[in-house]
Amino acid sequence: MRVRGAVVVVTGAAGGIGAALARRFAAEGAAGLLLADLDADAVEDLAGELDRDGCRAVGVGSDVSHEGDVRTLVHTAEKHLGPIDLFCSNAGVGTAQGIDAPDALWQACWDVNVMAQVYAARAVVPGMLARGRGWLLNTASAAGLLTMPGDAPYSATKHAAVAFAEWLAVTYGGRGIGVSVLCPQGVHTKLTTDPGVAAVLGAFGPMLEPAEVADAVVAGLADERFLILPHPEVARYEQGRAADRDAWLAGMRKAVQGIAQADVPGGPGQRAGEEPAGSAV
């Protein structure tokens, strides 16, 4: 999948990985970008910046947890830019909470981390099948392959996101539609500013900048890889998990105990602030 000449949609595009993807896709020569986010002002500003720099870009305020909003942003992209070649479902939320997280937070994670990707597929797959081409890039997380200590809703829904991407690849991969799932570990975004979240992520590997993740995405799409891992060590961790699940679980428990003993405010098992916190999206 080459980005040059492609019409691309990016959700969760106002900052972090989404904004980095938008900038990198523009630099790669995308034919047009539809950028969507809850923060309408920020995403419209970014679209204006990229448009002035020579890449056709449209920014729209959108709540991707609602199917109607997803269908509207797809219609907007097709109206102003043309048929969608690449849809990047990048929006995501977390909680920094465990089993006692309120049902509303569990539901919010499900709606944004999973159902928004289902809604995107419903909206664009028929057209892609008719044209015989198209690509879906779904942002999950290394938590979707492993786990996120201290965030049960995030971990569970990111596993579901990976499973859904696998289902899409199995079902449509032989019919002209490519699928990739992005699974970074720690990335410096507003979702990782919580001290407890940063401590957990930092214990398992280096934190990357969003631009580094965008570089990995462009390379992964060019290679047409299903699994895009900006932190290559995640592949080794996943292999170890599959080879001996009990040993992996024991190692994770030990790591979490070490983080807790460091007495990090907001660490695993403690409630974060009112703003959602999660990993890498």
Coordinates of C-alpha atoms in Angstrom, one line a residue:
M1 CA 0.0 0.0 0.0
R2 CA 1.5 3.2 -1.2
V3 CA 0.2 6.5 0.3
R4 CA 1.3 8.6 -2.6
G5 CA -1.8 9.5 -4.6
A6 CA -4.2 7.9 -2.1
V7 CA -7.3 9.4 -0.4
V8 CA -6.9 8.8 3.3
V9 CA -9.1 9.1 6.3
V10 CA -7.5 9.5 9.8
T11 CA -9.6 9.5 12.9
G12 CA -8.3 10.7 16.3
A13 CA -6.3 13.1 14.1
A14 CA -6.1 16.2 16.3
G15 CA -3.0 15.2 18.1
G16 CA -0.6 12.4 19.0
I17 CA -0.3 9.5 16.6
G18 CA -3.2 10.7 14.4
A19 CA -1.7 14.1 13.8
A20 CA 1.7 12.5 13.1
L21 CA 0.1 10.2 10.6
A22 CA -1.6 13.1 8.8
R23 CA 1.6 15.0 8.5
R24 CA 3.5 12.0 7.3
F25 CA 0.9 11.0 4.8
A26 CA 0.9 14.6 3.4
A27 CA 4.6 14.5 3.1
E28 CA 4.3 11.1 1.3
G29 CA 2.1 12.8 -1.3
A30 CA -1.4 11.7 -0.4
A31 CA -4.0 13.0 -2.9
G32 CA -6.3 14.0 0.0
L33 CA -6.8 13.7 3.7
L34 CA -10.0 13.7 5.7
L35 CA -9.1 14.3 9.3
A36 CA -11.6 13.6 12.1
D37 CA -11.6 14.1 15.8
L38 CA -13.8 15.1 18.7
D39 CA -11.8 18.3 18.9
A40 CA -13.2 20.0 15.8
D41 CA -11.1 23.2 16.1
A42 CA -7.8 21.4 16.4
V43 CA -8.4 19.0 13.5
E44 CA -9.7 21.8 11.3
D45 CA -6.5 23.8 12.1
L46 CA -4.3 20.9 11.2
A47 CA -6.2 20.3 8.0
G48 CA -5.9 24.0 7.1
E49 CA -2.1 23.8 7.8
L50 CA -1.7 20.8 5.5
D51 CA -3.9 22.3 2.8
R52 CA -1.8 25.5 2.7
D53 CA 1.3 23.3 2.4
G54 CA -0.1 21.7 -0.8
C55 CA -2.0 18.6 0.4
R56 CA -5.8 18.7 0.0
A57 CA -7.2 18.3 3.5
V58 CA -10.5 18.5 5.2
G59 CA -11.0 18.6 9.0
V60 CA -14.3 17.5 10.6
G61 CA -15.5 17.2 14.2
S62 CA -16.7 13.7 14.7
D63 CA -17.6 11.3 17.5
V64 CA -16.6 7.9 16.0
S65 CA -18.4 6.0 18.7
H66 CA -21.6 6.9 16.8
E67 CA -22.1 5.0 13.5
G68 CA -23.9 8.0 12.0
D69 CA -20.9 10.2 12.5
V70 CA -18.7 7.7 10.9
R71 CA -20.9 7.4 7.8
T72 CA -21.1 11.2 7.6
L73 CA -17.3 11.6 7.6
V74 CA -17.0 8.9 4.9
H75 CA -19.6 10.8 2.8
T76 CA -17.7 14.0 3.4
A77 CA -14.4 12.4 2.3
E78 CA -15.9 11.0 -0.9
K79 CA -17.7 14.2 -1.7
H80 CA -14.7 16.5 -1.3
L81 CA -11.7 14.1 -2.0
G82 CA -12.9 11.0 -3.9
P83 CA -13.2 7.3 -3.1
I84 CA -11.3 6.3 0.1
D85 CA -8.2 4.3 -0.5
L86 CA -7.0 4.0 3.1
F87 CA -9.1 4.3 6.3
C88 CA -7.1 4.7 9.5
S89 CA -9.2 4.0 12.6
N90 CA -6.9 5.6 15.1
A91 CA -9.2 7.1 17.8
G92 CA -8.8 5.4 21.2
V93 CA -9.5 5.8 24.9
G94 CA -8.3 4.2 28.1
T95 CA -9.2 4.5 31.8
A96 CA -6.2 3.6 34.1
Q97 CA -8.7 1.5 36.1
G98 CA -9.4 -2.1 36.9
I99 CA -12.4 -4.2 37.4
D100 CA -14.1 -1.5 39.5
A101 CA -14.2 0.9 36.5
P102 CA -17.7 2.1 36.1
D103 CA -19.8 0.4 33.5
A104 CA -19.9 3.7 31.6
L105 CA -16.1 3.6 31.1
W106 CA -16.1 0.0 30.0
Q107 CA -18.8 0.9 27.5
A108 CA -16.8 4.0 26.3
C109 CA -13.7 1.9 25.7
W110 CA -15.8 -0.7 23.8
D111 CA -17.5 2.0 21.7
V112 CA -14.3 3.8 20.7
N113 CA -11.7 1.1 20.7
V114 CA -13.8 -1.6 18.9
M115 CA -17.2 -0.4 17.6
A116 CA -15.7 2.7 15.8
Q117 CA -13.6 0.3 13.8
V118 CA -16.6 -1.9 13.0
Y119 CA -18.5 1.2 11.9
A120 CA -15.6 2.2 9.7
A121 CA -15.5 -1.2 8.0
R122 CA -19.2 -1.2 7.4
A123 CA -19.0 2.2 5.8
V124 CA -16.0 1.7 3.5
V125 CA -15.7 -2.1 2.7
P126 CA -18.6 -2.3 0.2
G127 CA -17.1 0.5 -1.9
M128 CA -13.6 -1.0 -1.7
L129 CA -15.0 -4.4 -2.7
A130 CA -16.7 -2.8 -5.7
R131 CA -13.5 -1.1 -6.8
G132 CA -11.4 -4.2 -6.0
R133 CA -9.0 -2.3 -3.8
G134 CA -8.6 -0.5 -0.5
W135 CA -6.8 -0.7 2.9
L136 CA -7.8 -0.6 6.5
L137 CA -5.3 0.5 9.2
N138 CA -6.7 -0.1 12.7
T139 CA -4.8 1.3 15.6
A140 CA -4.8 -1.2 18.6
S141 CA -1.9 -1.3 20.9
A142 CA 0.8 -3.7 22.2
A143 CA -1.8 -4.1 25.0
G144 CA -3.9 -5.9 22.4
L145 CA -1.3 -8.5 22.0
L146 CA -0.1 -8.6 25.6
T147 CA -1.8 -6.6 28.3
M148 CA -1.8 -3.1 29.9
P149 CA -1.3 -3.4 33.7
G150 CA -3.6 -1.1 35.5
D151 CA -6.2 -0.8 32.8
A152 CA -8.6 -3.7 32.4
P153 CA -11.1 -2.0 30.0
Y154 CA -8.2 -0.9 27.7
S155 CA -6.6 -4.3 27.7
A156 CA -9.8 -6.2 26.9
T157 CA -11.0 -3.9 24.2
K158 CA -7.6 -3.6 22.5
H159 CA -7.5 -7.4 22.3
A160 CA -10.9 -7.3 20.7
A161 CA -9.6 -4.7 18.2
V162 CA -6.8 -7.0 17.2
A163 CA -9.2 -9.9 16.8
F164 CA -11.5 -7.8 14.6
A165 CA -8.6 -6.8 12.4
E166 CA -7.6 -10.4 12.0
W167 CA -11.2 -11.3 11.1
L168 CA -11.2 -8.6 8.5
A169 CA -7.9 -9.8 7.0
V170 CA -9.2 -13.4 6.8
T171 CA -12.5 -12.4 5.3
Y172 CA -11.5 -9.8 2.8
G173 CA -7.8 -10.2 2.3
G174 CA -8.3 -12.3 -0.8
R175 CA -10.7 -9.8 -2.3
G176 CA -8.5 -6.8 -2.8
I177 CA -8.7 -5.3 0.7
G178 CA -5.6 -5.1 2.8
V179 CA -5.7 -4.9 6.6
S180 CA -3.0 -3.7 9.0
V181 CA -3.2 -3.3 12.8
L182 CA -0.9 -0.9 14.6
C183 CA 0.4 -2.1 18.0
P184 CA 2.8 0.3 19.6
Q185 CA 3.9 0.3 23.2
G186 CA 4.6 3.6 24.9
V187 CA 4.2 6.8 22.8
H188 CA 4.5 10.3 24.1
T189 CA 0.9 11.6 23.7
K190 CA -1.6 13.3 26.0
L191 CA -2.8 9.8 26.9
T192 CA 0.5 9.0 28.5
T193 CA 1.1 12.1 30.6
D194 CA -0.4 10.4 33.7
P195 CA 2.6 9.4 35.9
G196 CA 1.3 5.9 36.6
V197 CA 0.6 5.2 33.0
A198 CA 4.1 6.5 32.0
A199 CA 5.7 4.4 34.7
V200 CA 4.0 1.2 33.5
L201 CA 4.9 1.8 29.9
G202 CA 8.4 2.9 30.6
A203 CA 9.1 -0.3 32.5
F204 CA 8.6 -2.3 29.4
G205 CA 10.6 -0.3 26.8
P206 CA 11.4 3.1 25.4
M207 CA 8.7 5.7 24.8
L208 CA 8.6 6.8 21.2
E209 CA 7.6 10.1 19.6
P210 CA 4.4 10.0 17.4
A211 CA 6.5 10.9 14.3
E212 CA 8.5 7.7 14.9
V213 CA 5.3 5.7 14.9
A214 CA 4.2 7.4 11.7
D215 CA 7.5 6.3 10.1
A216 CA 6.8 2.7 11.1
V217 CA 3.3 2.9 9.7
V218 CA 4.4 4.1 6.3
A219 CA 7.1 1.4 6.2
G220 CA 4.6 -1.3 7.3
L221 CA 2.0 -0.2 4.7
A222 CA 4.7 -0.3 2.0
D223 CA 5.6 -3.8 3.0
E224 CA 1.9 -4.7 3.3
R225 CA 2.4 -6.1 6.8
F226 CA -0.6 -7.0 8.9
L227 CA 1.1 -6.4 12.2
I228 CA 2.9 -3.0 12.4
L229 CA 5.2 -2.9 15.5
P230 CA 7.0 0.4 16.1
H231 CA 8.5 -1.3 19.1
P232 CA 10.0 -4.5 17.5
E233 CA 10.5 -6.1 20.8
V234 CA 6.8 -6.6 21.1
A235 CA 7.1 -9.5 18.6
R236 CA 9.5 -11.2 21.0
Y237 CA 7.2 -10.6 24.0
E238 CA 4.3 -12.1 22.1
Q239 CA 6.3 -15.1 21.1
G240 CA 7.3 -15.7 24.7
R241 CA 3.6 -15.3 25.8
A242 CA 2.5 -17.9 23.3
A243 CA 5.3 -20.3 24.1
D244 CA 4.7 -20.4 27.8
R245 CA 1.7 -18.5 29.0
D246 CA 2.3 -19.3 32.7
A247 CA 5.8 -18.1 32.6
W248 CA 4.8 -14.9 30.9
L249 CA 2.1 -14.2 33.4
A250 CA 4.5 -14.8 36.2
G251 CA 6.9 -12.4 34.6
M252 CA 4.2 -9.8 34.2
R253 CA 3.2 -10.1 37.9
K254 CA 6.8 -9.6 38.9
A255 CA 7.1 -6.5 36.7
V256 CA 3.8 -5.0 38.1
Q257 CA 5.0 -5.7 41.7
G258 CA 8.2 -3.8 40.9
I259 CA 6.3 -0.9 39.6
A260 CA 4.0 -0.8 42.6
Q261 CA 7.0 -1.0 45.0
A262 CA 8.4 2.1 43.3
D263 CA 5.4 4.0 44.8
V264 CA 4.5 5.8 41.7
P265 CA 1.5 8.1 42.1
G266 CA -1.4 6.8 40.0
G267 CA 0.4 3.4 39.5
P268 CA -1.5 0.1 38.7
G269 CA -4.5 -0.3 40.9
Q270 CA -4.8 3.4 41.7
R271 CA -7.3 5.6 40.1
A272 CA -6.1 8.2 37.6
G273 CA -7.4 11.7 37.3
E274 CA -10.6 12.6 35.6
E275 CA -9.0 12.8 32.1
P276 CA -8.8 9.4 30.3
A277 CA -5.4 7.8 30.3
G278 CA -4.2 4.9 28.3
S279 CA -1.3 3.8 26.1
A280 CA -0.1 5.0 22.8
V281 CA -3.3 6.1 21.1

